[in-house]
Each structure stands twice: as C-alpha cells, then as structure tokens.
Coordinates of C-alpha atoms in Angstrom, one line a residue:
X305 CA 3.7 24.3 -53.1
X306 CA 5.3 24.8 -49.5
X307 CA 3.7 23.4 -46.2
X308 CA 4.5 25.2 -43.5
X309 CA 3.1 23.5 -40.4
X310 CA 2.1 26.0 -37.0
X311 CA 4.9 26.1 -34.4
X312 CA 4.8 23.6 -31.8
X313 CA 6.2 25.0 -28.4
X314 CA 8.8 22.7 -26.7
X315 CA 7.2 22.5 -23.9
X316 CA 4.1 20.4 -25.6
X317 CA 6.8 18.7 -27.6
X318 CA 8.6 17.4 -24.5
X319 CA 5.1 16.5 -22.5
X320 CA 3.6 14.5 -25.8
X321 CA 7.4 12.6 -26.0
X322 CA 7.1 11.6 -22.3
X323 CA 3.4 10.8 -22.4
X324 CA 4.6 8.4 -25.0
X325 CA 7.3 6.6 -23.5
X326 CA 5.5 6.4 -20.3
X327 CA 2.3 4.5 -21.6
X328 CA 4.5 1.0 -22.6
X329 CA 5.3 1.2 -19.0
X330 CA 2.6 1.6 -17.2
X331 CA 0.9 -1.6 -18.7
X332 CA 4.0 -3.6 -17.3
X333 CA 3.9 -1.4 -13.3
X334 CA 1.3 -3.6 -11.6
X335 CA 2.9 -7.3 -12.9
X336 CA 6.7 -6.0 -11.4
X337 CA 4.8 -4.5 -8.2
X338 CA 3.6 -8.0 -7.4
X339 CA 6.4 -9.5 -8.2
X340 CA 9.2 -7.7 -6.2
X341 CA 6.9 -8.3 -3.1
X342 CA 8.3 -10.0 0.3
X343 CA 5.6 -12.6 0.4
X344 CA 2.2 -13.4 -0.6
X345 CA 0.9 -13.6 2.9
X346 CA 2.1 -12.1 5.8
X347 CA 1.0 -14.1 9.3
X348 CA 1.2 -11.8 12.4
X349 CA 1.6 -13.9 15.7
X350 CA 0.0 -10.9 17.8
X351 CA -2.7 -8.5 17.8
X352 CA -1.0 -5.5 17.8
X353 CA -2.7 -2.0 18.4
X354 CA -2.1 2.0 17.0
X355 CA -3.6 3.8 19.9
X356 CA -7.3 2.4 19.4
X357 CA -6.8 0.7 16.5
X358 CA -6.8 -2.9 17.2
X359 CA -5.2 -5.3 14.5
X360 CA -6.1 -8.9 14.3
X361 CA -4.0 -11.7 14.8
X362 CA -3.5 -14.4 11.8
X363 CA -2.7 -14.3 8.3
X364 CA -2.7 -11.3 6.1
X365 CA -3.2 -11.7 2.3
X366 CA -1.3 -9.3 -0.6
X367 CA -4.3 -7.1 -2.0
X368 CA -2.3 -4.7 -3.7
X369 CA 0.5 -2.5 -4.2
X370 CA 2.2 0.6 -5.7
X371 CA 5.0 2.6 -5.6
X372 CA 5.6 3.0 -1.7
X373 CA 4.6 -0.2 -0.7
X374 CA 2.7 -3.4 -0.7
X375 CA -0.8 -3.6 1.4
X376 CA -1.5 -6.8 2.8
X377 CA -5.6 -7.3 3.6
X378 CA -6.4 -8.1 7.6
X379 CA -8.1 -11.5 8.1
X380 CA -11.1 -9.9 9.6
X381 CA -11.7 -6.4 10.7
X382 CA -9.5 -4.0 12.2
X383 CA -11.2 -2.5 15.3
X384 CA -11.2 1.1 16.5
X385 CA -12.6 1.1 19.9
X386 CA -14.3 4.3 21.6
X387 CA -16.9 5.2 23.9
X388 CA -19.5 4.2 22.0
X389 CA -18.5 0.6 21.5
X390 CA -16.4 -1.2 18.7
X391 CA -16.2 -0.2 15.6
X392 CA -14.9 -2.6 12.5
X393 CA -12.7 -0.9 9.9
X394 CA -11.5 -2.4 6.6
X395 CA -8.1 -2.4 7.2
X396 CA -4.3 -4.2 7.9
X397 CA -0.3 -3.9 7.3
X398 CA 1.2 -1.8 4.8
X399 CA 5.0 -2.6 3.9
X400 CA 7.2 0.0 2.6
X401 CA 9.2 -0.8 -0.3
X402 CA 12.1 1.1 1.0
X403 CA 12.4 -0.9 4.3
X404 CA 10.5 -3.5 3.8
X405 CA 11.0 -4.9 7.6
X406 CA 9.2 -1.6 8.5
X407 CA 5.2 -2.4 9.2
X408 CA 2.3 0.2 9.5
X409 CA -0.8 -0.6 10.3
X410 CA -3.6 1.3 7.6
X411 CA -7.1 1.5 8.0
X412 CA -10.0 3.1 5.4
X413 CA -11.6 5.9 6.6
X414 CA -14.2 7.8 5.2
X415 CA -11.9 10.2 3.4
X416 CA -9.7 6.7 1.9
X417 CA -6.8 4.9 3.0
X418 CA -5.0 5.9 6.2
X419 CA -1.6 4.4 7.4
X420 CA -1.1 4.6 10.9
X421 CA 1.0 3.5 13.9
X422 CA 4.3 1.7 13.6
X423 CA 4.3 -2.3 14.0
X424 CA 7.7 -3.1 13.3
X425 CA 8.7 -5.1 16.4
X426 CA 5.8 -7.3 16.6
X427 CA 6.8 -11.2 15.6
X428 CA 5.9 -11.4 12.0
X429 CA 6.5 -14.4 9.1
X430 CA 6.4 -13.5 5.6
X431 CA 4.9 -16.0 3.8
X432 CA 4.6 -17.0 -0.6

C-alpha cells in the first residue's frame, strides 16, 4: 500500500515554519520590553506644550511598551485647549527605543493613540 500525501506549496510550508518559531517568542516580547526600559517612572520638571496640547508637570509612570518605544502614563490629564474651553485627554511621553533621549508627547484621540510634538529639551529625570 503507498501513501501518497497532496502537495504542499512552499509558500504554506515556509508561513506554517515561521508561524511556529514565532509563537515561543512572542510569550517572552512583553517581559524583555519592560525590561530594557530607561526607567520605571519618568519625572518632568516642566509643563511642556505641542501646540495646544498641554502636558502636566510631575511624575510619569511606565504603562506599556512595544517595539518603537515605551509609553509612560501622565499624572493627570493632558489638556488640549480651544475656544470652547479645556479639554482633558488621556495622554503623556512616549520614548523611542532608538533614541531613547528623544521624548514625544502622545495623546488618545478618538481614532487611538496619537504621538505628537517633540519634548526632547525639556529637563527630565528618569526614574526605577
């Protein structure tokens, strides 16, 4: 008796054999994002601004990372300020893992997560 089994193309061959090297991995990603970050908490010393966006002095706390960068959480709310009035964002810092002296400000929007303006030079402690 003979088996003959259906031909696989290479192409499914190659996705299923990264698929499977890839899974180990990813269970290990968020524990070494973490880890290779500058600091837990990151204290600003100013209240820096991205046009309208207004960023609160004080200490901003690691919330989470991935492969660009690590996002640290604002102490209270970021505030956008317009004609009508104030308004509070969730928001803070995003460092780049790249050039990790680099700061951008990020805010969520509507639409998700939004980096904006460039806070680089303001006086900043990086903190575990």
């Amino acid at each position: 008796m003979e088996i003959i089994a259906p031909s696989v193309p290479r192409i499914v061959r190659l996705v299923a054999a990264v698929v499977a090297l890839a899974a180990p991995l990813g269970c290990a990603m968020p524990d070494q994002l973490a880890q290779s970050a500058p600091g837990t908490y990151l204290e600003l010393d100013s209240s820096p601004a991205a046009s309208t966006i207004h960023f609160p002095r004080g200490i901003y706390v690691l919330e989470k990372s991935d492969a660009a960068g690590f996002y640290y959480r604002a102490p209270q709310s970021v505030i956008k300020h317009s004609f009508a009035g104030p308004q509070p964002y969730d928001g803070g810092i995003f460092v780049t893992r790249r050039q990790p002296a680099r700061l951008r400000g990020y805010i969520i929007w509507a639409a998700g997560l939004t980096k904006i303006g460039d806070l680089t030079r303001q006086p900043h402690v990086f903190r575990d």
